[in-house]
Each structure stands twice: as C-alpha cells, then as structure tokens.
mmCIF file of C-alpha atoms in Angstrom:
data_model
loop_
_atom_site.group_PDB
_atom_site.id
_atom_site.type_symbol
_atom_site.label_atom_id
_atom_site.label_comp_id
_atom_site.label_asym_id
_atom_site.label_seq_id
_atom_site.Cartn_x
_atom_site.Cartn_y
_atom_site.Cartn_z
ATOM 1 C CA UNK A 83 19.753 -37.208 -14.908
ATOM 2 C CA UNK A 84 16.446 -35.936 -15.901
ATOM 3 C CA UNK A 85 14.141 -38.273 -18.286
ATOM 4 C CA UNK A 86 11.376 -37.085 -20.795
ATOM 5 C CA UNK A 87 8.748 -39.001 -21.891
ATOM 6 C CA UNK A 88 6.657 -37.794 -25.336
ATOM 7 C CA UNK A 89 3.419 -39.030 -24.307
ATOM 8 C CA UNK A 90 3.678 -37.076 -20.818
ATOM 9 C CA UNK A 91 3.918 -34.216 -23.194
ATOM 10 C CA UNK A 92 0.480 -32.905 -23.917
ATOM 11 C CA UNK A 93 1.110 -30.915 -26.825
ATOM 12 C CA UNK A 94 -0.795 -31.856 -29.904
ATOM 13 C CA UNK A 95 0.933 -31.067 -33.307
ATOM 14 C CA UNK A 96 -1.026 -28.338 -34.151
ATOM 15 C CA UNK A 97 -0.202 -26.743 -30.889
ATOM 16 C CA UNK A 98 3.775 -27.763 -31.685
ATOM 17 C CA UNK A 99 3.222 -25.945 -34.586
ATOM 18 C CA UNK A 100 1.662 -23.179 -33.159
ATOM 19 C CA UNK A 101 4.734 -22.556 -31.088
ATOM 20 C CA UNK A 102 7.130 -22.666 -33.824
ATOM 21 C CA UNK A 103 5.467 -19.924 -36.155
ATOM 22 C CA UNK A 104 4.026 -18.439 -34.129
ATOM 23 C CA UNK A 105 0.186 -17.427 -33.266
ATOM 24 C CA UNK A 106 -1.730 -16.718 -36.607
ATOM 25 C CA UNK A 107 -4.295 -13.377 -36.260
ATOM 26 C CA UNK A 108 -7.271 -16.687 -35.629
ATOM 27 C CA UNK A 109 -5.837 -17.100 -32.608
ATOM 28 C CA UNK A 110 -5.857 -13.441 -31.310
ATOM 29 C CA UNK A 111 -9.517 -12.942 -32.434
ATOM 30 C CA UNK A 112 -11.188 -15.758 -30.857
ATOM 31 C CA UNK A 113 -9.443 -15.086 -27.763
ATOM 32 C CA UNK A 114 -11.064 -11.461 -27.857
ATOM 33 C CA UNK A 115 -14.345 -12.493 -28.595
ATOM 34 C CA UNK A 116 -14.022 -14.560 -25.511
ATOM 35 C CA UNK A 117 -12.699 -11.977 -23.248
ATOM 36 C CA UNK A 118 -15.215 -9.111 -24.854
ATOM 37 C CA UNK A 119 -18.224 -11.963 -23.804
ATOM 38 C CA UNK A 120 -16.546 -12.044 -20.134
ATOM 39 C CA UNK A 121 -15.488 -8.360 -19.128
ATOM 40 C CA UNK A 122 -17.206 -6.379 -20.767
ATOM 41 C CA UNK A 123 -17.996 -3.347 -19.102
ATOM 42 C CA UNK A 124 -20.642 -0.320 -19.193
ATOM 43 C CA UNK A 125 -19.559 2.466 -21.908
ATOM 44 C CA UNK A 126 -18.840 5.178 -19.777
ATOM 45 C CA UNK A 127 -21.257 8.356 -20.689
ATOM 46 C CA UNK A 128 -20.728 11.132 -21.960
ATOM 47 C CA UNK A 129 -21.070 13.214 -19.149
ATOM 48 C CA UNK A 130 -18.521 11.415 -17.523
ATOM 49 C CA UNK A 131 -15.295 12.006 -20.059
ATOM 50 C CA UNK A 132 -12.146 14.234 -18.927
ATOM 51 C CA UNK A 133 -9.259 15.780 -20.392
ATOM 52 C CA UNK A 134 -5.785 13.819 -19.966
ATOM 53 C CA UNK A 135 -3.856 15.762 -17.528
ATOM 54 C CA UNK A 136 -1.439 18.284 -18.892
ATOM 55 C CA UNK A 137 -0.073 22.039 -18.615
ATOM 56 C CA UNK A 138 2.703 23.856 -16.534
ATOM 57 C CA UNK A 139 0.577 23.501 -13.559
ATOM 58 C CA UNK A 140 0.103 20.326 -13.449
ATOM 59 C CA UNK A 141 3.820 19.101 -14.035
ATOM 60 C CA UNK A 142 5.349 21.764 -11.355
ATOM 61 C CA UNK A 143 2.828 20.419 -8.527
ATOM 62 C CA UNK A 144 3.634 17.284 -9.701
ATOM 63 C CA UNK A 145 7.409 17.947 -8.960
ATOM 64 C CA UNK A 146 6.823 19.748 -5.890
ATOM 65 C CA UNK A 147 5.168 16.302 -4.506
ATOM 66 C CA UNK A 148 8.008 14.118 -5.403
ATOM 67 C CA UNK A 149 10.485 16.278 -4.325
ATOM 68 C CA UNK A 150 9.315 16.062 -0.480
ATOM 69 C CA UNK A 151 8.320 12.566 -0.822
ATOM 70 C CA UNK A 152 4.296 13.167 -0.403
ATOM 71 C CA UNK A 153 2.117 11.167 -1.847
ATOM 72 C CA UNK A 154 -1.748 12.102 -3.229
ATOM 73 C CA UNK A 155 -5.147 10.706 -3.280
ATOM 74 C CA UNK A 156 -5.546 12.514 -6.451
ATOM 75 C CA UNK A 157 -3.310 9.710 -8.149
ATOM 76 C CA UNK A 158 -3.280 7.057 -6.067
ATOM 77 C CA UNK A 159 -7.486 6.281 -6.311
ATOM 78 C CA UNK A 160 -7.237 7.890 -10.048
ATOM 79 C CA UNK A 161 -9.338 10.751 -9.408
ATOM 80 C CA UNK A 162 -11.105 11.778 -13.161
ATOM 81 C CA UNK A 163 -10.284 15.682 -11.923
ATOM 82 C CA UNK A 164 -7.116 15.570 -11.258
ATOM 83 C CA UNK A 165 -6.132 17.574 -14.749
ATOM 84 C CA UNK A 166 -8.544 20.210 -13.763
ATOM 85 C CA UNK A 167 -7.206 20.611 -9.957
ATOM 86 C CA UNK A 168 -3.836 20.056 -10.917
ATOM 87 C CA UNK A 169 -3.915 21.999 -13.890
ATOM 88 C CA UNK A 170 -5.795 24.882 -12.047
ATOM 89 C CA UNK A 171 -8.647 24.886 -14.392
ATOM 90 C CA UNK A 172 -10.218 28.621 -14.975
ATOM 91 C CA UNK A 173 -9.209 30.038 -11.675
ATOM 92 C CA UNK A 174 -5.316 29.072 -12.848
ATOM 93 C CA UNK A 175 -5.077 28.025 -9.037
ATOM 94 C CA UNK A 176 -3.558 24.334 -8.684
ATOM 95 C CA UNK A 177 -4.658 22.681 -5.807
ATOM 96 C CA UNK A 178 -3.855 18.698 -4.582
ATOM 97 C CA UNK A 179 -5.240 16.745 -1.628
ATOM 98 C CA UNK A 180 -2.392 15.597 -0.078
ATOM 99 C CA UNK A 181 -2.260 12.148 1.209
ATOM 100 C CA UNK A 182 -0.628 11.277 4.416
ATOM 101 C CA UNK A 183 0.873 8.432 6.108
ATOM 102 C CA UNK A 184 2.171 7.063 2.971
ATOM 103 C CA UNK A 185 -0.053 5.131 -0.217
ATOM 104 C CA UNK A 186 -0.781 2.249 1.100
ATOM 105 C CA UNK A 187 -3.437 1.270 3.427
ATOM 106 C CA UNK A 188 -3.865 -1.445 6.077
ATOM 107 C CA UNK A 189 -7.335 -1.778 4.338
ATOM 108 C CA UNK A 190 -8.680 -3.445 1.599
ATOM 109 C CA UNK A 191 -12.509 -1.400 0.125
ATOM 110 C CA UNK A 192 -13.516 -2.827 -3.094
ATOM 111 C CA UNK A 193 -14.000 0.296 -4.489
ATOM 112 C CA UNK A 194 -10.508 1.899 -3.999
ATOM 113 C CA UNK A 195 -7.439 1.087 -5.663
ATOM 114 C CA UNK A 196 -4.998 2.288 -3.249
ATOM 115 C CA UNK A 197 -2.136 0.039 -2.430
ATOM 116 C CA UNK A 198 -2.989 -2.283 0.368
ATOM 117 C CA UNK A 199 -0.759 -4.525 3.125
ATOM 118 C CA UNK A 200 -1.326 -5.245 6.632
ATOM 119 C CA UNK A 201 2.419 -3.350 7.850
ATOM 120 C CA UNK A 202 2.719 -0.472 5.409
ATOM 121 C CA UNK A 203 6.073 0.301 7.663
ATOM 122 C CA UNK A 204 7.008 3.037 9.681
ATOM 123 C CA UNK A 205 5.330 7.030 9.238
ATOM 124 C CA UNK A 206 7.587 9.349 7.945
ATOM 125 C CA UNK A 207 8.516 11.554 10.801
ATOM 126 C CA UNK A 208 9.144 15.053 8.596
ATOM 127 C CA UNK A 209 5.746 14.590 6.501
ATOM 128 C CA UNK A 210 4.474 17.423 8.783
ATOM 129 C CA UNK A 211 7.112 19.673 7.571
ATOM 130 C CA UNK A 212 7.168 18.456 4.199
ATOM 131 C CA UNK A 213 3.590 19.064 4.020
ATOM 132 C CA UNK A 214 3.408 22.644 5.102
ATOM 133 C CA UNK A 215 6.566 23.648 2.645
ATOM 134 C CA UNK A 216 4.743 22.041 -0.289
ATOM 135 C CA UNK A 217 1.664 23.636 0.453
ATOM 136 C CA UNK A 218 3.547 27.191 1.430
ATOM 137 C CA UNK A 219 5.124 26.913 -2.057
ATOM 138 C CA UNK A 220 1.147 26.573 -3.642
ATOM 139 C CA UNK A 221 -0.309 29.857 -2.273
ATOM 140 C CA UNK A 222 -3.497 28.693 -1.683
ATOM 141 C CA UNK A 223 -5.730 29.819 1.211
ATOM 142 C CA UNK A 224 -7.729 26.247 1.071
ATOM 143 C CA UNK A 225 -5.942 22.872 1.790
ATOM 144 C CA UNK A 226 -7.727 19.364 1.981
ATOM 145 C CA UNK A 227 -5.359 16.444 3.315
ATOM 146 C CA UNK A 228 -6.387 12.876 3.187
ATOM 147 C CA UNK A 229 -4.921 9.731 4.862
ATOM 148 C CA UNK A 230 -4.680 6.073 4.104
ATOM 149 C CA UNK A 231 -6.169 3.990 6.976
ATOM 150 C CA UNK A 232 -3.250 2.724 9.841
ATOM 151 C CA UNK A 233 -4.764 0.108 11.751
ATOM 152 C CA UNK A 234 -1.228 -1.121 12.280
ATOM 153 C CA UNK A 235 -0.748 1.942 14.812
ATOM 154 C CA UNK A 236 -2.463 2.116 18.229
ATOM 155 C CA UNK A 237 -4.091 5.411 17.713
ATOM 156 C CA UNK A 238 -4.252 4.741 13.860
ATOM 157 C CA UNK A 239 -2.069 8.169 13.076
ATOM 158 C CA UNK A 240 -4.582 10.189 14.524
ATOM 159 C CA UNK A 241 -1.440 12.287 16.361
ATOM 160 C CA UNK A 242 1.069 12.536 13.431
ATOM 161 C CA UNK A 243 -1.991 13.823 11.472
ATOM 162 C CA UNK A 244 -2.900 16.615 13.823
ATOM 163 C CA UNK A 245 0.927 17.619 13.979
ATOM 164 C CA UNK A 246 0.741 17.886 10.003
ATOM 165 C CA UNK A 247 -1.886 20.194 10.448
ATOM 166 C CA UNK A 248 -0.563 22.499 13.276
ATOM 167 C CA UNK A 249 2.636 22.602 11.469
ATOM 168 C CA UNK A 250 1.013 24.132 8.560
ATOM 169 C CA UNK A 251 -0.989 26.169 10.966
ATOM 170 C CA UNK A 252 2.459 27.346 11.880
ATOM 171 C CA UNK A 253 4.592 27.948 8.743
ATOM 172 C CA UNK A 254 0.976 29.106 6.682
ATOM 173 C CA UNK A 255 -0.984 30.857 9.313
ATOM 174 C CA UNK A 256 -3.868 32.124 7.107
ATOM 175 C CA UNK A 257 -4.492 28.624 5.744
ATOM 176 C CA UNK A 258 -7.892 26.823 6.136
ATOM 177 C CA UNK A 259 -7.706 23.323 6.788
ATOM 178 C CA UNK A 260 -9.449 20.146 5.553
ATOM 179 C CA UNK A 261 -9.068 16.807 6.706
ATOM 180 C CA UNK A 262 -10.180 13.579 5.598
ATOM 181 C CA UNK A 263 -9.934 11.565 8.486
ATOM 182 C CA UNK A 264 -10.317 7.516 9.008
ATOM 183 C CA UNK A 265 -12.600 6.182 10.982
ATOM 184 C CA UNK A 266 -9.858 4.817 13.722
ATOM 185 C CA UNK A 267 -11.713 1.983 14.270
ATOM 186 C CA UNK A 268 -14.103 4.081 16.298
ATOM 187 C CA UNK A 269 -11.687 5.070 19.068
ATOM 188 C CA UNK A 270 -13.450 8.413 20.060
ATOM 189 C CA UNK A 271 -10.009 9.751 21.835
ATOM 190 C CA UNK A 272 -8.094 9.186 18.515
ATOM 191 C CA UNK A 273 -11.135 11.733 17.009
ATOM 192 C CA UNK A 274 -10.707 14.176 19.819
ATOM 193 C CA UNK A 275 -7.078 14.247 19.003
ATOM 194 C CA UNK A 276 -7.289 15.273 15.123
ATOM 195 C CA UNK A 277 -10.665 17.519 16.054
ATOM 196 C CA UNK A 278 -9.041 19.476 18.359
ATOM 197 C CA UNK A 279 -6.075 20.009 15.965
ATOM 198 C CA UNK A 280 -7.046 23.313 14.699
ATOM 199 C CA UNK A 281 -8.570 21.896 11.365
ATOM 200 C CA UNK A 282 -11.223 23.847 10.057
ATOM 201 C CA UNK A 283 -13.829 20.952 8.248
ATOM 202 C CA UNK A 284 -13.845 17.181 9.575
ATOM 203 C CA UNK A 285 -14.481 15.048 7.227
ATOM 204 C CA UNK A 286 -15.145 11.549 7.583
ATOM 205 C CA UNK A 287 -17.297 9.533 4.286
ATOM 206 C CA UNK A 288 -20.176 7.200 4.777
ATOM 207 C CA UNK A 289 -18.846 6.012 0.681
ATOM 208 C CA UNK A 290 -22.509 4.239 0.632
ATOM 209 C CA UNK A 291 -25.941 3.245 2.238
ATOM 210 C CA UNK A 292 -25.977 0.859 5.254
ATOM 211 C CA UNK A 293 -27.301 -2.023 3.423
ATOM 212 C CA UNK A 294 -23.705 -1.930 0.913
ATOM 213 C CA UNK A 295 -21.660 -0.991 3.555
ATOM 214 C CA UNK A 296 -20.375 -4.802 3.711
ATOM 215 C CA UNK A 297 -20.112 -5.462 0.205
ATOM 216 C CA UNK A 298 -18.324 -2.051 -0.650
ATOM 217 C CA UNK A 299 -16.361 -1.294 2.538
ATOM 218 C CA UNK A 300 -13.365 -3.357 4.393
ATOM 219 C CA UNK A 301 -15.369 -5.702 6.751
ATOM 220 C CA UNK A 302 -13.555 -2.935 9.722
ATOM 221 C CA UNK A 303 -15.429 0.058 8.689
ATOM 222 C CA UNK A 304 -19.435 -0.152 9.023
ATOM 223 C CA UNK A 305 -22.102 2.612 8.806
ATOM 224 C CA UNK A 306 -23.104 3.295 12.962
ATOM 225 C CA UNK A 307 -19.320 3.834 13.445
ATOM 226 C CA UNK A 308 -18.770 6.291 10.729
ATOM 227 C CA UNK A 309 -21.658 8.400 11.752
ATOM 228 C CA UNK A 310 -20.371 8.044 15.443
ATOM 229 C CA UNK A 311 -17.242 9.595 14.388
ATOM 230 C CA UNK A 312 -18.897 12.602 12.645
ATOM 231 C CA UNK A 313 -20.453 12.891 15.755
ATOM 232 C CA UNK A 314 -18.126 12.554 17.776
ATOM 233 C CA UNK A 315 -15.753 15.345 15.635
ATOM 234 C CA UNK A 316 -18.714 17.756 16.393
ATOM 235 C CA UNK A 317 -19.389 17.080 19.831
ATOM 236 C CA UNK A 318 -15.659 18.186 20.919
ATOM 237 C CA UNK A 319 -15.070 20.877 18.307
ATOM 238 C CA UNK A 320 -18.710 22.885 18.059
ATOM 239 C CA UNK A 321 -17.234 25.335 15.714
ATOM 240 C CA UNK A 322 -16.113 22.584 13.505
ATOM 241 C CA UNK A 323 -17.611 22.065 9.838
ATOM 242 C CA UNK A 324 -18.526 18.246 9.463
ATOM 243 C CA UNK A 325 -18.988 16.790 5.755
ATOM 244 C CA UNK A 326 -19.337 13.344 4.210
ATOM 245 C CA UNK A 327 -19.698 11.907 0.835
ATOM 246 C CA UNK A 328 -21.387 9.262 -0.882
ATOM 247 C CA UNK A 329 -21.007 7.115 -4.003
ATOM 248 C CA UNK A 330 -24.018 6.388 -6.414
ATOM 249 C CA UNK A 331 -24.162 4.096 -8.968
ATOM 250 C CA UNK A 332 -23.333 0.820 -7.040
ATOM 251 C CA UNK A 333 -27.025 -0.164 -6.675
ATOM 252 C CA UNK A 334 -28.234 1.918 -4.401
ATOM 253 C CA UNK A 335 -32.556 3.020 -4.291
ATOM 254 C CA UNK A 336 -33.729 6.234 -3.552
ATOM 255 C CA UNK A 337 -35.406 5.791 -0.315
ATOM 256 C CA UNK A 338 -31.924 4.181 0.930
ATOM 257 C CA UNK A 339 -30.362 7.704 0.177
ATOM 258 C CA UNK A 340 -32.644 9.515 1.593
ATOM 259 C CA UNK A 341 -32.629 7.780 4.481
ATOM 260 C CA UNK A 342 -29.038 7.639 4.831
ATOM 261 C CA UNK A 343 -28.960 11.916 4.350
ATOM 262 C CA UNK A 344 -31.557 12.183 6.956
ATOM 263 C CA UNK A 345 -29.380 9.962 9.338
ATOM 264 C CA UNK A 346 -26.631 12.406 8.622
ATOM 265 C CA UNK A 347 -28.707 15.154 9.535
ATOM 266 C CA UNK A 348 -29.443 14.304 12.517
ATOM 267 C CA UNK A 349 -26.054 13.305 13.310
ATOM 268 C CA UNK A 350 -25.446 17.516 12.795
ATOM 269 C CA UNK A 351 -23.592 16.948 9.539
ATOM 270 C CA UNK A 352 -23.266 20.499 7.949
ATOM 271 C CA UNK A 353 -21.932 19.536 4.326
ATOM 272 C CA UNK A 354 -22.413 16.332 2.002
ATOM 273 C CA UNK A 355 -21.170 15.684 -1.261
ATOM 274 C CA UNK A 356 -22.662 13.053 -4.145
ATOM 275 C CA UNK A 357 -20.579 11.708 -6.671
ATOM 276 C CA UNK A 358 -20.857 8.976 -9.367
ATOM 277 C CA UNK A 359 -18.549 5.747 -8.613
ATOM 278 C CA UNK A 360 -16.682 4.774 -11.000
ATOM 279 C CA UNK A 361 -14.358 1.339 -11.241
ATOM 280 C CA UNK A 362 -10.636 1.687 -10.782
ATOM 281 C CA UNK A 363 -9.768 -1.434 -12.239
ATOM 282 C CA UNK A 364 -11.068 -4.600 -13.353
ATOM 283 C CA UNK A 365 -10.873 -5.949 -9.355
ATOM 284 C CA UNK A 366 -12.765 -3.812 -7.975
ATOM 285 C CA UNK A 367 -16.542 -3.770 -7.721
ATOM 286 C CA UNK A 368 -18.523 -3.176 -11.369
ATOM 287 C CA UNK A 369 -20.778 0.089 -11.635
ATOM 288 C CA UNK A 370 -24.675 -0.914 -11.427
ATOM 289 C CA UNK A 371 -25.680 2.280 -13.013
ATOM 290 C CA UNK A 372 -24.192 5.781 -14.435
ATOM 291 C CA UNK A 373 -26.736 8.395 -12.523
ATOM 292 C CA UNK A 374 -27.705 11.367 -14.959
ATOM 293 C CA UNK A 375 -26.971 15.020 -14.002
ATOM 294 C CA UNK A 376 -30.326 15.501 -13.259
ATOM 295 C CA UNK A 377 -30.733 13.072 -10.682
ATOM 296 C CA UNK A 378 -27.280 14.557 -8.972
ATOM 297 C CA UNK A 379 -29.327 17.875 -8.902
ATOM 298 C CA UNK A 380 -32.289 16.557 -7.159
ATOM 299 C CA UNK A 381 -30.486 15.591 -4.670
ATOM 300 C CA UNK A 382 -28.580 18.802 -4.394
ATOM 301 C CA UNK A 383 -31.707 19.933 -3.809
ATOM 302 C CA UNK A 384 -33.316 17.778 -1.136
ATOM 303 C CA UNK A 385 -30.430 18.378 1.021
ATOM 304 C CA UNK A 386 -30.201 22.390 0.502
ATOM 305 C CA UNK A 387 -33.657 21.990 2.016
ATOM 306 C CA UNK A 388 -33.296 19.452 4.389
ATOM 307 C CA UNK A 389 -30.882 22.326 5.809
ATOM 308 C CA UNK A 390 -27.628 20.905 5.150
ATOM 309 C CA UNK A 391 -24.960 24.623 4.757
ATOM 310 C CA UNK A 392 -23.723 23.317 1.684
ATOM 311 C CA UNK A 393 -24.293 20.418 -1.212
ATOM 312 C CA UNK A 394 -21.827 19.571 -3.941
ATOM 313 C CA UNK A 395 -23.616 16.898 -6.485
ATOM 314 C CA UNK A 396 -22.544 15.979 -9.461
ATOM 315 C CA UNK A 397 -21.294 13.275 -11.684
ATOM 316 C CA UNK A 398 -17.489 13.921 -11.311
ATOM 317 C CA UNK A 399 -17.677 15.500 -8.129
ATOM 318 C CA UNK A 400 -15.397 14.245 -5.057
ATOM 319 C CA UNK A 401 -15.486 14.350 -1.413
ATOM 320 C CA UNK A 402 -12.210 16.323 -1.791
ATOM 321 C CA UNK A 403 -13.105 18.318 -5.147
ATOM 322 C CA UNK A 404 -12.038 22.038 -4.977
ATOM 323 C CA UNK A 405 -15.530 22.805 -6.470
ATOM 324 C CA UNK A 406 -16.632 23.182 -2.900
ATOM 325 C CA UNK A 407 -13.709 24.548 -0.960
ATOM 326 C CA UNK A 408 -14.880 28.356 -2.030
ATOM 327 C CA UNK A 409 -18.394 28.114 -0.878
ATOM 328 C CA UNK A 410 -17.044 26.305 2.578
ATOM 329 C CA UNK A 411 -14.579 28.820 2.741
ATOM 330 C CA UNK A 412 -17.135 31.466 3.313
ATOM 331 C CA UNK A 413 -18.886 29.686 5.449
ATOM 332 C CA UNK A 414 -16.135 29.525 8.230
ATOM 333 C CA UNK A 415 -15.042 33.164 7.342
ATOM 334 C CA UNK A 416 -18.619 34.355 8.005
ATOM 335 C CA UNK A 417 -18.439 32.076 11.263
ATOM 336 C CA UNK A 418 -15.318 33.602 12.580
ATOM 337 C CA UNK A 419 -16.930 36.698 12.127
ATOM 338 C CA UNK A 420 -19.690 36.355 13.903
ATOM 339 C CA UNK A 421 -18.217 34.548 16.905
ATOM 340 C CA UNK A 422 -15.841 37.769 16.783
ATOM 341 C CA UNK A 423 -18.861 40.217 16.744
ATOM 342 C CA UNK A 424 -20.732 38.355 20.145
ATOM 343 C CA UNK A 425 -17.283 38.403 22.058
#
C-alpha cells in the first residue's frame, strides 16, 4: 500500500490552483520574456530570405526519392535552396544531391543537423541502382552525390560509393559526376578507390579555418587530413577536378581565410566555394556574424586571381549548389577535348 504525506507535497496553493484552472495569459508572458532574454538569436538579413519550397517540380523529385528509398542532403542539413534546385528555378531543370549510405552519420559536427549514431546499420545493397534510375528519370547531364560519414565500416563506404557511381556511368553514360566524399579517416587507399571511380569532380570540404576546426568539426575530422585527401584525390586521378567549401560567419578573420585558400592552392585545389553558415537548430553552434554580399565577392575575387578555375561565393551558396555545376561542366568538356586533340 502506497502512503502520501501533504507536507512531502511541494505544491503551494497558488500553484494547486494553477493546476486546476489552468495557466492564466501572466504565466505564458513571463515565461517568454525569459526565454526571448536566453535564446535569442541574430535576425536573419535580408539577403539571406528564400521562398518555401513548392511547384510540380519540386513534389515529383520529391516522389521519385521516396519511391527508391534515397535519401538527400538537400533535406536532411535543411539546405535554404532547396525550392530553387528542386523546383528548377529559371532553367525549369530540377536537380537534387543525392545522399548515400543512408541519413544518418557515425559523426556528430556542430554545425550539421543530420541524424547521428555510432551503428547507423547495414548499406543498402541496391542504392547503386536506385541511384542511377532516379537520376535516369531527371535528365540531367550534371549529378552531385553526397554521403554521410561511415566510420562503422572498414573502408568507410568508399567501395559501395564508387559502385553508385559506375552504375550510373553505366545506365546514364553521358552523365558527369560529382562526389562529395568523407574524409575516411584519412585512409589514402579508401580515396584511391572512389578517385579512380570514374567521377568527374572530387570533392572533399575544409567547412572552416584550422583554428575552428575543433570547435566546428567532429573531434575525427581535422584540417591536415582533409587537405591530404584533396591531395591525395589529385595525385591518383590527374584529370580529376578537386573543390572544397568553406563556411563564414562562425568567427572566422580575414587573414585566417586567406591563409586557409592559399593552403588549398597549393594543395592543387582547382574549385572552392564560400557560403554563409547558418544554424540548423537551436543545438548547434550560433552564427558570429551574417557576411554581406560584398565581402562574398571579394573573395570571389582573390581566388579567380590566385588562379583557382572556378569560384562560387555567395551568401546562399553551397558546396553542392547547381549555381556552379554549368561553369564546371565546361571546364571538363573543354578538358576532354583537349586531351582528345594531343592523342
């Protein structure tokens, strides 16, 4: 038999009564005030306010995706151009970064807000084929595919990622090809494996300047090793594009971008991209400033003339944003070419 004692109870009677009428509108408001003091956050800019998502576009890719079981990094880091990509914006052509190995990661970057846990279970073993249909059924002649990171598996995915892309390379012949990669945990075979995959552009992001790599990146990722493995995806695959991108805003100074851009140059980066960070969710790290247009096109700028082939920089811009995929297109088009003309 249980016992109850009232003065064990700590409930006053105004708090008794509180609970039998109910919360007056009092109660509500100084609760705000309180929480407005505590979390309040920077008022997003001007510059930096999209369109909800919407249009036939959008909802057919969006169907597509389910349909084969594929996940995105589009939705799963809440990318602010998804409506434009998905939606196909002026050019009418949708376009997604497909995400593979799942959506959730074996990391944990305080800037992300993918879905985390150390055993994300097994990979799906007809994601390669599921992939290629979905992106046969697009048309496009430009694909970018992304991966959470598998630390869980020895080689971290890096072979069920190149099969994805040489069974696209199969069913979609034309189609260029774009990958994101992890870093592996710098295991340079697990980088020759996806380089050599028949990928067009290896990407790999540095996210931030060495001195925030340990407050914005999972304690297994680290600046030297990231720029090894953009190395690295060069060294075995000359004709390879390389390209990273970087966050600004989390309190980062000039001179630590510029030396971070000159690092990647002479790691033989070809293509960089700068966008504006922006905060997920309340648990993840708070934005330290919102950087202007024009500081996104200075440096645009200083890396068109510190000879990088190609720059996109710009407040909404991503390291996967189709805003870029044209101009890189041409770039390995004119390559091909001219590796065709000096046979």
């Amino acid at each position: 038999m249980i016992r109850f004692s009232l003065k064990n109870l700590n409930f006053s009677c105004r708090s008794l009564s509180t609970f039998k009428d109910g919360p007056g509108l009092d109660f509500f408001v100084e609760k705000s005030k309180i929480k407005k003091i505590h979390k309040e956050r920077k008022r997003l800019p001007k510059w930096l306010q999209t369109q909800i998502p919407k249009g036939q576009n959008y909802h057919r890719l969006k169907s597509d995706l389910r349909g084969l079981n594929l996940s995105t990094v589009c939705e799963e880091a809440r990318c602010p151009n998804i409506g434009e990509c998905w939606g196909g914006g002026d050019s009418h052509t949708a376009t997604a970064t497909i995400m593979l190995m799942g959506d959730t990661c074996t990391r944990g970057c305080r800037f992300c807000s993918v879905k985390t846990a150390k055993n994300p279970g097994p990979l799906d073993p007809f994601e390669p084929y599921n992939t290629a249909e979905a992106v046969g059924k697009w048309g496009v002649d430009y694909v970018v595919l992304t991966s959470v990171d598998r630390d869980d598996i020895p080689d971290g995915g890096s072979l069920h990622i190149a099969n994805c892309v040489r069974e696209l390379k199969r069913q979609v012949p034309q189609i260029l090809v774009e990958v994101l990669s992890p870093d592996f945990r710098g295991d340079m075979k697990a980088v020759e494996t996806l380089a050599r995959s028949g990928l067009e552009v290896f990407a790999h992001n540095l996210e931030t300047v060495n001195r925030l790599q340990a407050f914005v990146r999972d304690p297994r990722a680290n600046y030297r090793q990231s720029l090894n493995v953009l190395i690295q995806a060069k060294k075995v695959t000359e004709n390879v594009l390389t390209k990273t991108s970087l966050m600004l805003g989390l309190g980062e100074t000039d001179e630590e971008v510029l030396e971070t851009v000159q690092d990647l140059r002479l790691s033989n980066v070809d293509v960089v991209t700068f966008g504006q960070y922006m905060q997920p969710t309340k648990r993840h790290l708070k934005v330290k400033e919102y950087i202007t247009p024009d500081k996104f096109r200075y440096w645009e700028n200083v890396c068109l003339e510190m000879g990088f082939s190609y720059v996109a920089s710009g407040p909404l811009v991503r390291s996967s944003y189709k805003a870029g995929e044209y101009y890189i297109k041409n770039i390995i088009e004119q390559g091909k070419r001219s590796r065709t003309l000096s046979r």
